[in-house]
mmCIF file of C-alpha atoms and ligand atoms in Angstrom:
data_model
loop_
_atom_site.group_PDB
_atom_site.id
_atom_site.type_symbol
_atom_site.label_atom_id
_atom_site.label_comp_id
_atom_site.label_asym_id
_atom_site.label_seq_id
_atom_site.Cartn_x
_atom_site.Cartn_y
_atom_site.Cartn_z
ATOM 1 C CA MET A 1 -3.147 -25.878 5.334
ATOM 2 C CA ALA A 2 -2.839 -24.547 1.268
ATOM 3 C CA LEU A 3 -3.453 -20.550 1.077
ATOM 4 C CA ARG A 4 -5.041 -18.594 -1.363
ATOM 5 C CA VAL A 5 -3.100 -15.395 -1.257
ATOM 6 C CA LEU A 6 -4.857 -11.752 -2.229
ATOM 7 C CA VAL A 7 -1.826 -9.178 -2.352
ATOM 8 C CA GLY A 8 -3.091 -5.445 -2.919
ATOM 9 C CA VAL A 9 -0.600 -3.297 -4.799
ATOM 10 C CA LYS A 10 -1.214 -0.387 -5.207
ATOM 11 C CA ARG A 11 0.337 2.558 -8.035
ATOM 12 C CA VAL A 12 1.182 5.370 -6.419
ATOM 13 C CA ILE A 13 3.558 8.601 -7.219
ATOM 14 C CA ASP A 14 7.589 6.963 -7.072
ATOM 15 C CA TYR A 15 8.730 8.281 -3.410
ATOM 16 C CA ALA A 16 11.696 9.377 -4.537
ATOM 17 C CA VAL A 17 9.650 12.272 -6.458
ATOM 18 C CA LYS A 18 8.974 15.640 -5.383
ATOM 19 C CA ILE A 19 5.532 16.142 -4.934
ATOM 20 C CA ARG A 20 3.950 19.083 -6.626
ATOM 21 C CA VAL A 21 0.440 20.726 -5.621
ATOM 22 C CA ARG A 22 -1.683 21.103 -8.626
ATOM 23 C CA PRO A 23 -2.628 25.348 -9.275
ATOM 24 C CA ASP A 24 -6.153 24.491 -8.384
ATOM 25 C CA ASN A 25 -5.126 23.659 -5.530
ATOM 26 C CA LEU A 26 -7.125 20.057 -5.304
ATOM 27 C CA GLY A 27 -5.023 17.794 -5.825
ATOM 28 C CA VAL A 28 -1.239 17.032 -6.528
ATOM 29 C CA VAL A 29 0.608 16.727 -10.612
ATOM 30 C CA THR A 30 0.666 13.451 -11.564
ATOM 31 C CA GLU A 31 0.652 13.838 -15.158
ATOM 32 C CA GLY A 32 3.991 12.744 -16.297
ATOM 33 C CA VAL A 33 5.527 12.041 -13.005
ATOM 34 C CA LYS A 34 7.337 8.731 -12.427
ATOM 35 C CA HIS A 35 4.883 6.414 -10.593
ATOM 36 C CA SER A 36 6.051 2.542 -8.657
ATOM 37 C CA MET A 37 4.433 -0.516 -6.555
ATOM 38 C CA ASN A 38 3.863 1.404 -3.088
ATOM 39 C CA PRO A 39 6.614 0.412 -1.250
ATOM 40 C CA PHE A 40 4.839 -1.658 1.557
ATOM 41 C CA ASP A 41 2.860 -3.478 -1.250
ATOM 42 C CA GLU A 42 6.229 -4.765 -2.422
ATOM 43 C CA ILE A 43 6.883 -6.116 1.179
ATOM 44 C CA ALA A 44 3.969 -7.886 0.714
ATOM 45 C CA ILE A 45 4.350 -9.647 -2.448
ATOM 46 C CA GLU A 46 7.585 -10.566 -1.321
ATOM 47 C CA GLU A 47 6.542 -12.226 2.351
ATOM 48 C CA ALA A 48 3.732 -14.129 -0.036
ATOM 49 C CA MET A 49 6.361 -15.568 -2.213
ATOM 50 C CA ARG A 50 7.927 -16.533 0.617
ATOM 51 C CA LEU A 51 5.012 -18.098 1.372
ATOM 52 C CA LYS A 52 4.908 -19.912 -1.668
ATOM 53 C CA GLU A 53 8.060 -20.850 -1.626
ATOM 54 C CA LYS A 54 7.920 -22.932 1.947
ATOM 55 C CA LYS A 55 5.220 -24.660 -0.101
ATOM 56 C CA ILE A 56 2.516 -23.098 2.394
ATOM 57 C CA ALA A 57 0.807 -20.708 0.169
ATOM 58 C CA LYS A 58 -0.698 -22.272 -3.203
ATOM 59 C CA GLU A 59 -1.473 -19.249 -5.365
ATOM 60 C CA ILE A 60 -0.592 -15.968 -5.406
ATOM 61 C CA ILE A 61 -2.754 -13.224 -7.041
ATOM 62 C CA ALA A 62 -2.289 -9.428 -7.186
ATOM 63 C CA VAL A 63 -5.133 -6.965 -6.780
ATOM 64 C CA SER A 64 -5.165 -3.564 -8.213
ATOM 65 C CA CYS A 65 -7.900 -0.744 -8.201
ATOM 66 C CA GLY A 66 -6.889 2.079 -10.360
ATOM 67 C CA PRO A 67 -6.552 3.514 -14.048
ATOM 68 C CA LYS A 68 -5.068 2.007 -17.025
ATOM 69 C CA GLN A 69 -1.610 2.039 -15.322
ATOM 70 C CA SER A 70 -2.242 0.262 -12.780
ATOM 71 C CA GLN A 71 -1.638 -2.797 -15.075
ATOM 72 C CA GLU A 72 1.903 -2.163 -14.698
ATOM 73 C CA THR A 73 2.158 -2.369 -10.783
ATOM 74 C CA ILE A 74 -0.023 -5.608 -11.508
ATOM 75 C CA ARG A 75 3.127 -6.996 -14.102
ATOM 76 C CA THR A 76 5.706 -5.707 -11.662
ATOM 77 C CA ALA A 77 3.869 -7.770 -9.154
ATOM 78 C CA LEU A 78 3.607 -11.109 -11.788
ATOM 79 C CA ALA A 79 7.719 -10.236 -12.300
ATOM 80 C CA MET A 80 8.032 -10.471 -8.403
ATOM 81 C CA GLY A 81 6.545 -14.268 -8.760
ATOM 82 C CA ALA A 82 2.639 -13.308 -7.790
ATOM 83 C CA ASP A 83 0.688 -15.937 -10.382
ATOM 84 C CA ARG A 84 -1.951 -13.952 -11.746
ATOM 85 C CA GLY A 85 -3.339 -10.369 -11.347
ATOM 86 C CA ILE A 86 -6.971 -8.611 -11.437
ATOM 87 C CA HIS A 87 -7.095 -5.476 -12.377
ATOM 88 C CA VAL A 88 -10.034 -3.190 -11.449
ATOM 89 C CA GLU A 89 -9.700 -0.426 -13.182
ATOM 90 C CA ILE A 90 -11.358 3.057 -11.597
ATOM 91 C CA ALA A 91 -11.017 5.746 -14.576
ATOM 92 C CA GLN A 92 -8.111 8.640 -12.695
ATOM 93 C CA LYS A 93 -10.889 11.143 -11.999
ATOM 94 C CA ASP A 94 -12.843 8.863 -9.830
ATOM 95 C CA TYR A 95 -9.347 7.256 -8.436
ATOM 96 C CA GLU A 96 -8.689 10.706 -6.535
ATOM 97 C CA ASN A 97 -11.733 10.229 -4.760
ATOM 98 C CA LEU A 98 -11.411 6.458 -4.251
ATOM 99 C CA ALA A 99 -11.514 6.013 -0.625
ATOM 100 C CA PRO A 100 -10.281 2.942 1.969
ATOM 101 C CA LEU A 101 -13.561 1.906 2.328
ATOM 102 C CA HIS A 102 -14.018 1.162 -1.666
ATOM 103 C CA VAL A 103 -10.965 -0.542 -1.682
ATOM 104 C CA ALA A 104 -11.511 -3.076 0.929
ATOM 105 C CA LYS A 105 -15.341 -3.716 -0.359
ATOM 106 C CA ILE A 106 -13.535 -4.802 -3.889
ATOM 107 C CA PHE A 107 -11.207 -6.761 -1.549
ATOM 108 C CA ALA A 108 -13.820 -8.560 1.011
ATOM 109 C CA LYS A 109 -15.766 -9.476 -2.231
ATOM 110 C CA LEU A 110 -12.575 -10.974 -4.545
ATOM 111 C CA ALA A 111 -11.491 -12.573 -1.199
ATOM 112 C CA LYS A 112 -14.982 -14.501 -1.419
ATOM 113 C CA ASP A 113 -15.018 -15.041 -5.310
ATOM 114 C CA GLU A 114 -11.501 -16.240 -5.508
ATOM 115 C CA ASP A 115 -11.619 -18.432 -2.228
ATOM 116 C CA ILE A 116 -8.985 -16.560 -0.469
ATOM 117 C CA ASN A 117 -7.608 -17.654 2.965
ATOM 118 C CA LEU A 118 -5.280 -14.966 3.596
ATOM 119 C CA ILE A 119 -4.889 -11.118 2.759
ATOM 120 C CA LEU A 120 -2.040 -9.707 2.488
ATOM 121 C CA LEU A 121 -1.491 -5.721 2.213
ATOM 122 C CA GLY A 122 0.866 -2.696 3.010
ATOM 123 C CA LYS A 123 0.341 -1.291 5.866
ATOM 124 C CA GLN A 124 -0.059 2.315 4.392
ATOM 125 C CA ALA A 125 -0.025 3.364 1.163
ATOM 126 C CA ILE A 126 2.303 6.399 0.786
ATOM 127 C CA ASP A 127 0.254 8.568 -1.008
ATOM 128 C CA GLY A 128 -2.818 8.920 1.062
ATOM 129 C CA ASP A 129 -1.082 8.133 3.935
ATOM 130 C CA ASN A 130 -4.704 6.330 4.938
ATOM 131 C CA ASN A 131 -3.722 3.530 6.692
ATOM 132 C CA GLN A 132 -6.756 2.011 6.548
ATOM 133 C CA THR A 133 -7.499 -0.480 3.887
ATOM 134 C CA GLY A 134 -6.140 -3.332 5.392
ATOM 135 C CA GLN A 135 -8.547 -2.840 9.185
ATOM 136 C CA MET A 136 -11.730 -2.331 6.966
ATOM 137 C CA THR A 137 -11.143 -5.102 4.856
ATOM 138 C CA ALA A 138 -11.083 -7.238 7.950
ATOM 139 C CA ALA A 139 -13.955 -5.586 9.354
ATOM 140 C CA LEU A 140 -16.334 -6.269 6.223
ATOM 141 C CA LEU A 141 -15.374 -9.913 6.236
ATOM 142 C CA ASP A 142 -15.267 -10.318 9.524
ATOM 143 C CA TRP A 143 -11.690 -12.011 9.582
ATOM 144 C CA ALA A 144 -9.074 -11.363 12.305
ATOM 145 C CA GLN A 145 -6.419 -8.947 11.516
ATOM 146 C CA GLY A 146 -2.325 -8.853 12.140
ATOM 147 C CA THR A 147 -1.921 -5.031 11.122
ATOM 148 C CA PHE A 148 2.062 -3.490 10.950
ATOM 149 C CA ALA A 149 3.825 -6.989 10.601
ATOM 150 C CA SER A 150 6.889 -7.378 11.084
ATOM 151 C CA GLU A 151 7.200 -11.167 11.042
ATOM 152 C CA VAL A 152 4.628 -13.979 10.455
ATOM 153 C CA THR A 153 5.005 -17.463 11.185
ATOM 154 C CA ILE A 154 2.020 -19.796 9.214
ATOM 155 C CA GLU A 155 1.159 -22.525 12.310
ATOM 156 C CA GLY A 156 -1.600 -24.808 11.248
ATOM 157 C CA ASP A 157 -5.042 -22.333 10.311
ATOM 158 C CA SER A 158 -3.551 -19.757 12.881
ATOM 159 C CA MET A 159 -0.429 -17.385 12.238
ATOM 160 C CA LYS A 160 1.861 -15.771 14.970
ATOM 161 C CA VAL A 161 1.936 -12.420 14.129
ATOM 162 C CA LEU A 162 4.611 -9.795 15.441
ATOM 163 C CA ARG A 163 3.766 -6.680 15.499
ATOM 164 C CA GLU A 164 5.368 -3.782 15.407
ATOM 165 C CA ILE A 165 4.010 -1.328 17.967
ATOM 166 C CA ASP A 166 5.188 2.080 20.527
ATOM 167 C CA GLY A 167 7.972 1.367 22.018
ATOM 168 C CA GLY A 168 8.302 -2.613 21.121
ATOM 169 C CA LEU A 169 7.073 -5.368 19.776
ATOM 170 C CA GLU A 170 3.345 -7.357 20.666
ATOM 171 C CA THR A 171 3.083 -10.703 19.541
ATOM 172 C CA VAL A 172 -0.643 -12.290 18.636
ATOM 173 C CA HIS A 173 -1.804 -15.547 17.222
ATOM 174 C CA ILE A 174 -4.726 -15.078 14.628
ATOM 175 C CA LYS A 175 -6.878 -17.394 13.179
ATOM 176 C CA LEU A 176 -7.341 -17.865 9.442
ATOM 177 C CA PRO A 177 -8.935 -16.800 7.386
ATOM 178 C CA ALA A 178 -6.873 -13.205 7.736
ATOM 179 C CA VAL A 179 -5.718 -9.676 6.676
ATOM 180 C CA VAL A 180 -2.397 -8.741 7.850
ATOM 181 C CA THR A 181 -0.278 -5.646 7.027
ATOM 182 C CA ALA A 182 3.386 -5.292 6.078
ATOM 183 C CA ASP A 183 5.671 -2.742 7.932
ATOM 184 C CA LEU A 184 8.805 -1.802 6.893
ATOM 185 C CA ARG A 185 10.842 -4.471 8.828
ATOM 186 C CA LEU A 186 8.711 -8.187 7.614
ATOM 187 C CA ASN A 187 11.220 -8.352 4.813
ATOM 188 C CA GLU A 188 13.636 -6.886 2.563
ATOM 189 C CA PRO A 189 11.695 -7.222 -0.810
ATOM 190 C CA ARG A 190 13.610 -8.829 -4.015
ATOM 191 C CA TYR A 191 14.169 -7.161 -7.438
ATOM 192 C CA ALA A 192 12.474 -9.049 -10.505
ATOM 193 C CA THR A 193 14.899 -10.556 -12.442
ATOM 194 C CA LEU A 194 14.894 -10.683 -16.495
ATOM 195 C CA PRO A 195 13.753 -13.952 -17.144
ATOM 196 C CA SER A 196 11.172 -13.144 -14.122
ATOM 197 C CA ILE A 197 9.859 -10.522 -16.429
ATOM 198 C CA MET A 198 9.525 -12.128 -19.402
ATOM 199 C CA LYS A 199 7.684 -15.401 -17.803
ATOM 200 C CA ALA A 200 5.921 -12.821 -15.910
ATOM 201 C CA LYS A 201 4.462 -11.249 -19.451
ATOM 202 C CA LYS A 202 2.794 -14.527 -20.274
ATOM 203 C CA LYS A 203 0.640 -14.494 -16.929
ATOM 204 C CA LYS A 204 -3.396 -14.011 -17.269
ATOM 205 C CA ILE A 205 -4.093 -10.052 -15.481
ATOM 206 C CA ASP A 206 -8.204 -10.259 -15.117
ATOM 207 C CA LYS A 207 -9.992 -7.512 -15.586
ATOM 208 C CA LYS A 208 -13.194 -6.290 -13.652
ATOM 209 C CA THR A 209 -14.516 -2.956 -12.839
ATOM 210 C CA PRO A 210 -16.430 -1.997 -9.596
ATOM 211 C CA ALA A 211 -19.763 -2.418 -11.242
ATOM 212 C CA ASP A 212 -18.825 -6.081 -12.052
ATOM 213 C CA LEU A 213 -18.075 -6.899 -8.348
ATOM 214 C CA GLY A 214 -21.531 -4.691 -7.374
ATOM 215 C CA ILE A 215 -19.365 -2.219 -6.070
ATOM 216 C CA ASP A 216 -20.517 1.291 -5.860
ATOM 217 C CA VAL A 217 -17.208 3.846 -5.902
ATOM 218 C CA THR A 218 -19.038 7.051 -5.402
ATOM 219 C CA PRO A 219 -16.685 9.423 -3.925
ATOM 220 C CA THR A 220 -17.760 10.035 -0.089
ATOM 221 C CA ILE A 221 -15.419 12.578 0.624
ATOM 222 C CA GLU A 222 -14.869 16.056 -1.268
ATOM 223 C CA ILE A 223 -11.144 16.926 -0.686
ATOM 224 C CA VAL A 224 -11.510 20.580 -0.079
ATOM 225 C CA ARG A 225 -7.878 22.265 -0.861
ATOM 226 C CA VAL A 226 -4.499 20.861 -0.723
ATOM 227 C CA GLU A 227 -1.383 23.160 0.122
ATOM 228 C CA ASP A 228 2.308 22.499 0.150
ATOM 229 C CA PRO A 229 3.933 22.536 3.672
ATOM 230 C CA PRO A 230 4.753 26.354 4.601
ATOM 231 C CA VAL A 231 8.469 27.038 3.905
ATOM 232 C CA ARG A 232 10.951 27.048 6.726
ATOM 233 C CA GLU A 233 12.191 30.567 6.839
ATOM 234 C CA ALA A 234 15.543 31.440 6.327
ATOM 235 C CA GLY A 235 17.602 31.513 9.713
ATOM 236 C CA GLN A 236 20.222 34.315 11.383
ATOM 237 C CA LYS A 237 23.766 33.596 12.037
ATOM 238 C CA VAL A 238 24.952 35.432 15.283
ATOM 239 C CA GLU A 239 29.301 35.576 15.954
ATOM 240 C CA THR A 240 29.190 35.090 20.077
ATOM 241 C CA VAL A 241 26.857 33.949 22.244
ATOM 242 C CA ASP A 242 26.366 37.397 23.613
ATOM 243 C CA ASP A 243 24.709 38.368 20.008
ATOM 244 C CA MET A 244 22.513 35.178 20.374
ATOM 245 C CA VAL A 245 21.424 36.071 23.787
ATOM 246 C CA ASN A 246 20.167 39.791 22.584
ATOM 247 C CA LYS A 247 18.298 38.241 19.642
ATOM 248 C CA LEU A 248 16.858 36.178 22.192
ATOM 249 C CA LYS A 249 15.597 39.216 23.804
ATOM 250 C CA GLU A 250 15.019 40.801 21.171
ATOM 251 C CA ALA A 251 12.973 38.329 20.126
ATOM 252 C CA GLY A 252 10.973 37.530 23.798
ATOM 253 C CA VAL A 253 12.053 34.130 24.465
ATOM 254 C CA VAL A 254 14.175 35.162 27.268
HETATM 255 P P1 AMP B 301 -4.419 2.640 2.838
HETATM 256 O O1 AMP B 301 -5.012 2.531 3.822
HETATM 257 O O2 AMP B 301 -5.120 3.626 1.396
HETATM 258 O O3 AMP B 301 -2.921 3.705 3.907
HETATM 259 O O4 AMP B 301 -3.498 1.675 2.000
HETATM 260 C C1 AMP B 301 -3.011 0.319 2.672
HETATM 261 C C2 AMP B 301 -2.884 -0.695 1.714
HETATM 262 O O5 AMP B 301 -3.636 -1.437 0.901
HETATM 263 C C3 AMP B 301 -1.521 -0.593 0.366
HETATM 264 O O6 AMP B 301 -0.402 -0.405 0.937
HETATM 265 C C4 AMP B 301 -2.201 -1.366 -0.386
HETATM 266 O O7 AMP B 301 -1.683 -2.756 -0.074
HETATM 267 C C5 AMP B 301 -3.773 -1.688 -0.651
HETATM 268 N N1 AMP B 301 -4.297 -0.791 -1.011
HETATM 269 C C6 AMP B 301 -4.681 0.866 -0.779
HETATM 270 N N2 AMP B 301 -5.564 1.174 -1.868
HETATM 271 C C7 AMP B 301 -5.091 0.430 -2.521
HETATM 272 C C8 AMP B 301 -5.356 0.142 -4.605
HETATM 273 N N3 AMP B 301 -6.017 1.283 -5.066
HETATM 274 N N4 AMP B 301 -5.180 -0.383 -5.122
HETATM 275 C C9 AMP B 301 -4.310 -2.051 -4.717
HETATM 276 N N5 AMP B 301 -3.764 -1.596 -2.933
HETATM 277 C C10 AMP B 301 -4.566 -0.872 -2.630
#
């Protein structure tokens, strides 16, 4: 079975950046901040590439829903080897309130339009930490799902997926078409080489709007407040065990 694979690649604030809350407490500072592809999505692209190298996948389409700059994320996916891209443009103001259900509806529609039989996503986006898009996409399409995948093997028209669950691994067989979400240990993504970056410049990125796909992205959630985690108070140093016991007594702990 030659697979047509759709991979979701979200542009997020780079994992190494120290996040700053906006003065209005309604979001985080994104301007002038380094962004990258969501790390779990790099793993999803890598897995798609491995399927292509094994001649199991025929075409790999990288999709990003987001503002103009999301095209850079698609280019990265193309440089890693994806065949073409689809950019579903969402204005920055709508992007902040874009919910997993909106993205899932977009993926479900594109899956039908593009005759897709495998959707590979990250297990979660590190900005919103939702961990919902894959599950919702599978539900909308009525497809099987293999979430938190740490190993996938294609077996005819089904897939064996090793899932990372609490305290162990679960093996499931899922029938294709399916949605699979990548966990950290699935693979180690490749770096794009200079020739592949050059080649990626010539690959095609189609541009669409949610309206083109017939999807309403009106926010259903309002962010009420965003706060920094509480600052840890400085500790106290004590010289002896007795001093420590006294301190604990003072604090009413013992
Ligand atoms: P989430 O449910 O938001 O944690 O996201 C799970 C996965 O869905 C991500 O790792 C991406 O693969 C995909 N995804 C979510 N939002 C987007 C987006 N705006 N553009 C592309 N892919 C996305």
